[in-house]
Tab-separated table of C-alpha atoms in Angstrom:
chain	number	residue	atom	x	y	z
A	471	UNK	CA	-0.326	-0.225	-0.039
A	472	UNK	CA	1.340	3.471	-0.892
A	473	UNK	CA	1.951	5.911	1.720
A	474	UNK	CA	-0.747	8.515	0.622
A	475	UNK	CA	-3.379	5.526	1.018
A	476	UNK	CA	-1.716	4.085	4.150
A	477	UNK	CA	-1.939	7.808	5.819
A	478	UNK	CA	-5.521	8.224	4.845
A	479	UNK	CA	-6.570	4.715	5.986
A	480	UNK	CA	-5.043	5.935	9.620
A	481	UNK	CA	-6.512	9.512	9.725
A	482	UNK	CA	-10.340	7.810	9.228
A	483	UNK	CA	-10.345	6.181	12.556
A	484	UNK	CA	-8.557	9.136	14.342
A	485	UNK	CA	-10.791	12.134	13.015
A	486	UNK	CA	-13.851	10.048	13.279
A	487	UNK	CA	-12.943	8.926	16.947
A	488	UNK	CA	-11.196	12.573	18.190
A	489	UNK	CA	-12.803	14.753	15.357
A	490	UNK	CA	-10.871	17.330	13.195
A	491	UNK	CA	-9.578	19.280	16.001
A	492	UNK	CA	-8.688	17.081	18.385
A	493	UNK	CA	-6.540	14.718	15.991
A	494	UNK	CA	-2.868	14.692	16.560
A	495	UNK	CA	-0.889	13.906	13.244
A	496	UNK	CA	1.566	11.825	15.340
A	497	UNK	CA	-1.243	9.587	16.391
A	498	UNK	CA	-2.307	8.931	12.754
A	499	UNK	CA	1.853	8.636	11.677
A	500	UNK	CA	1.941	6.084	15.018
A	501	UNK	CA	-1.419	4.345	13.355
A	502	UNK	CA	0.250	4.238	9.944
A	503	UNK	CA	3.680	3.515	10.643
A	504	UNK	CA	4.870	6.091	8.607
A	505	UNK	CA	7.146	9.074	10.191
A	506	UNK	CA	5.094	12.036	11.001
A	507	UNK	CA	7.638	14.358	8.495
A	508	UNK	CA	6.310	12.149	5.558
A	509	UNK	CA	2.724	12.839	6.341
A	510	UNK	CA	3.960	17.119	6.036
A	511	UNK	CA	5.595	16.000	3.459
A	512	UNK	CA	2.404	14.229	1.152
A	513	UNK	CA	-0.587	16.588	2.747
A	514	UNK	CA	1.579	19.882	4.207
A	515	UNK	CA	-0.941	20.319	6.802
A	516	UNK	CA	-3.848	18.595	8.808
A	517	UNK	CA	-6.510	20.537	7.018
A	518	UNK	CA	-5.191	19.471	3.560
A	519	UNK	CA	-5.203	15.745	5.129
A	520	UNK	CA	-9.115	16.173	6.717
A	521	UNK	CA	-9.894	17.155	3.067
A	522	UNK	CA	-8.668	14.449	1.182
A	523	UNK	CA	-9.996	11.964	3.954
A	524	UNK	CA	-13.487	13.529	3.106
A	525	UNK	CA	-12.778	13.224	-0.719
A	526	UNK	CA	-12.089	9.533	-0.323
A	527	UNK	CA	-15.337	8.775	2.060
A	528	UNK	CA	-17.488	10.552	-0.398
A	529	UNK	CA	-15.612	8.802	-3.747
A	530	UNK	CA	-16.320	5.536	-1.746
A	531	UNK	CA	-19.834	6.508	-1.271
A	532	UNK	CA	-20.267	7.488	-5.123
A	533	UNK	CA	-18.639	3.994	-5.978
A	534	UNK	CA	-20.774	2.420	-3.612
A	535	UNK	CA	-23.917	4.057	-4.875
A	536	UNK	CA	-23.669	3.993	-8.294
A	537	UNK	CA	-24.660	0.211	-8.983
A	538	UNK	CA	-27.992	0.982	-6.917
A	539	UNK	CA	-29.062	4.216	-8.706
A	540	UNK	CA	-28.674	3.295	-12.638
A	541	UNK	CA	-31.045	0.961	-14.174
A	542	UNK	CA	-33.783	1.732	-16.409
A	543	UNK	CA	-37.273	2.322	-14.746
A	544	UNK	CA	-40.703	2.396	-16.999
A	545	UNK	CA	-43.784	0.815	-15.008
A	546	UNK	CA	-44.774	1.827	-11.580
A	547	UNK	CA	-43.076	-1.112	-9.866
A	548	UNK	CA	-40.059	-0.873	-11.432
A	549	UNK	CA	-39.889	2.992	-9.882
A	550	UNK	CA	-40.855	1.566	-6.542
A	551	UNK	CA	-37.976	-1.229	-6.821
A	552	UNK	CA	-35.517	1.391	-7.984
A	553	UNK	CA	-35.804	4.141	-5.174
A	554	UNK	CA	-36.292	1.035	-2.438
A	555	UNK	CA	-32.813	-0.255	-3.708
A	556	UNK	CA	-31.417	3.503	-3.736
A	557	UNK	CA	-32.527	4.116	0.091
A	558	UNK	CA	-31.545	0.493	0.906
A	559	UNK	CA	-28.091	1.129	-0.532
A	560	UNK	CA	-27.785	4.555	1.604
A	561	UNK	CA	-28.421	3.011	4.584
A	562	UNK	CA	-26.400	-0.103	4.058
A	563	UNK	CA	-23.273	2.336	3.194
A	564	UNK	CA	-23.389	4.660	6.538
A	565	UNK	CA	-23.980	1.217	8.782
A	566	UNK	CA	-20.865	-0.771	7.252
A	567	UNK	CA	-18.790	1.993	7.371
A	568	UNK	CA	-19.330	3.446	11.102
A	569	UNK	CA	-15.956	5.282	10.691
A	570	UNK	CA	-16.864	7.310	7.119
A	571	UNK	CA	-20.324	7.956	8.810
A	572	UNK	CA	-19.100	9.586	11.708
A	573	UNK	CA	-16.636	11.690	9.879
A	574	UNK	CA	-18.979	12.961	7.187
A	575	UNK	CA	-21.777	13.509	10.237
A	576	UNK	CA	-19.326	15.578	12.260
A	577	UNK	CA	-18.511	17.682	8.883
A	578	UNK	CA	-22.252	18.341	8.111
A	579	UNK	CA	-23.209	19.387	11.371
A	580	UNK	CA	-20.145	21.709	12.000
A	581	UNK	CA	-20.678	23.395	8.650
A	582	UNK	CA	-17.671	22.271	7.071
A	583	UNK	CA	-16.680	24.248	4.013
A	584	UNK	CA	-14.713	21.568	2.490
A	585	UNK	CA	-18.068	19.131	2.087
A	586	UNK	CA	-19.096	21.589	-1.186
A	587	UNK	CA	-15.535	21.293	-2.508
A	588	UNK	CA	-15.220	17.681	-1.724
A	589	UNK	CA	-18.340	17.019	-3.812
A	590	UNK	CA	-17.220	19.331	-6.657
A	591	UNK	CA	-14.065	17.221	-7.064
A	592	UNK	CA	-15.708	13.881	-6.379
A	593	UNK	CA	-18.373	14.460	-9.224
A	594	UNK	CA	-15.242	15.919	-12.000
A	595	UNK	CA	-13.964	12.456	-11.279
A	596	UNK	CA	-17.221	10.375	-11.635
A	597	UNK	CA	-19.306	12.065	-14.337
A	598	UNK	CA	-20.597	8.988	-15.695
A	599	UNK	CA	-21.304	7.325	-12.269
A	600	UNK	CA	-22.860	10.077	-10.456
A	601	UNK	CA	-25.248	8.557	-8.234
A	602	UNK	CA	-27.074	12.064	-7.424
A	603	UNK	CA	-27.554	12.797	-11.218
A	604	UNK	CA	-28.800	9.334	-11.863
A	605	UNK	CA	-31.065	9.626	-9.199
A	606	UNK	CA	-32.383	12.858	-9.999
A	607	UNK	CA	-32.935	11.671	-13.925
A	608	UNK	CA	-34.854	8.761	-12.267
A	609	UNK	CA	-37.163	11.037	-10.593
A	610	UNK	CA	-37.333	14.030	-13.458
A	611	UNK	CA	-38.428	10.668	-15.598
A	612	UNK	CA	-41.007	9.652	-13.325
A	613	UNK	CA	-42.438	13.006	-12.972
A	614	UNK	CA	-43.127	13.232	-17.218
A	615	UNK	CA	-44.379	9.788	-17.279
A	616	UNK	CA	-47.122	10.511	-14.229
A	617	UNK	CA	-45.625	7.991	-11.995
A	618	UNK	CA	-43.999	10.423	-9.722
A	619	UNK	CA	-46.249	13.189	-8.228
A	620	UNK	CA	-44.677	16.846	-9.654
A	621	UNK	CA	-42.558	17.788	-6.730
A	622	UNK	CA	-39.393	19.103	-6.517
A	623	UNK	CA	-36.582	16.968	-7.090
A	624	UNK	CA	-34.027	18.652	-5.284
A	625	UNK	CA	-35.991	19.129	-2.203
A	626	UNK	CA	-36.824	15.116	-2.659
A	627	UNK	CA	-33.124	13.951	-2.362
A	628	UNK	CA	-32.431	16.198	0.508
A	629	UNK	CA	-34.907	14.740	2.369
A	630	UNK	CA	-34.664	11.520	1.678
A	631	UNK	CA	-30.868	11.932	2.751
A	632	UNK	CA	-32.075	13.543	5.783
A	633	UNK	CA	-34.307	10.996	6.571
A	634	UNK	CA	-31.567	8.749	6.589
A	635	UNK	CA	-28.572	10.748	7.918
A	636	UNK	CA	-30.655	12.113	11.071
A	637	UNK	CA	-30.223	8.501	12.636
A	638	UNK	CA	-26.677	8.714	13.000
A	639	UNK	CA	-26.603	12.722	13.501
A	640	UNK	CA	-28.589	11.660	17.004
A	641	UNK	CA	-26.424	9.519	18.275
A	642	UNK	CA	-27.814	7.604	20.781
A	643	UNK	CA	-31.103	7.463	19.492
A	644	UNK	CA	-33.375	6.119	22.079
A	645	UNK	CA	-31.829	8.478	24.761
A	646	UNK	CA	-32.411	11.623	22.394
A	647	UNK	CA	-36.159	10.824	21.488
A	648	UNK	CA	-37.169	8.512	24.328
A	649	UNK	CA	-37.521	5.466	22.689
A	650	UNK	CA	-36.751	1.916	23.632
A	651	UNK	CA	-34.445	-0.013	21.926
A	652	UNK	CA	-34.267	-3.570	22.236
A	653	UNK	CA	-32.127	-4.791	19.384
A	654	UNK	CA	-30.380	-1.914	17.531
A	655	UNK	CA	-30.328	-4.265	14.136
A	656	UNK	CA	-34.303	-4.884	14.096
A	657	UNK	CA	-34.651	-1.419	14.996
A	658	UNK	CA	-32.477	0.027	11.818
A	659	UNK	CA	-34.376	-2.555	9.804
A	660	UNK	CA	-37.722	-0.961	10.821
A	661	UNK	CA	-36.497	2.405	10.005
A	662	UNK	CA	-35.231	1.211	6.330
A	663	UNK	CA	-38.433	0.124	6.049
A	664	UNK	CA	-40.018	2.827	7.187
A	665	UNK	CA	-38.342	5.389	5.230
A	666	UNK	CA	-39.154	3.445	1.824
A	667	UNK	CA	-42.782	3.445	3.004
A	668	UNK	CA	-43.133	6.997	4.013
A	669	UNK	CA	-41.320	7.868	0.670
A	670	UNK	CA	-43.156	5.876	-1.938
A	671	UNK	CA	-46.492	6.428	-0.511
A	672	UNK	CA	-45.553	10.176	-0.514
A	673	UNK	CA	-44.140	10.779	-3.851
A	674	UNK	CA	-46.049	7.755	-6.103
A	675	UNK	CA	-48.736	9.089	-8.231
A	676	UNK	CA	-51.889	7.034	-6.575
A	677	UNK	CA	-54.095	5.133	-9.186
A	678	UNK	CA	-57.813	6.624	-9.597
A	679	UNK	CA	-60.435	4.403	-7.463
A	680	UNK	CA	-63.125	3.539	-10.405
A	681	UNK	CA	-66.629	3.894	-9.882
C-alpha cells in the first residue's frame, strides 16, 4: 500500500473518534507506521489531510451507490423497486462504514466548508457514475411519465438523505427521542422499511378508484 493510502486509512478512525481539532498528526503517523514528517511532506498540514480524507469517503460513497442508482424504470413497480434500492444502499453504506459516517456527519453538523468542494471534485472524477445525477434523472423521468408526483426533485433528494442521516446524527437515538430499543439491528431494519414506505406513499401517483 502506498504511503498516501496508509496515511488516509490511518487518519479515518482518528478523525472519526477525536474530531478534526482533537486529532493529532503524531497519532495518525503512529497508526500508519510512518514518520510524521512524511505526512507533512505529502499533505502539508492537517486541514489538507482532513480534506483528502473527506474526499476519499465521498468517493467511496459514489462508487458504492452507483450500481443502486443506475437502471431503467418504466412501470410504477420499476420505480418503487429502484427507489427502494437507493434508500437501502444509503442506509447500508452508512451502517457498514461507521467511521465514514462519524466523519461525514461531524463535518456536516459543524458546517464544514470542505464538503461542497469535496463533492465538486468527486463529481468531476465520476461524471458518468454520479449517483446524485442518476437519482435526479430517475425522479424527473418518473414525473414525466406521471408515475411520480410533480414535486421538487432537489427537495426530495435532500429529504431522503436527511431521513437516512438523522439516525446517525442523533447518536443514541433511544436517549434523544426517549425510544426503547432492545435490538439495534431490528430497529434499523424497521427504520429502513419505514423510510421506504413513507417516501413511496408520499411521491407515487395514486391510481384513481373506479366507480
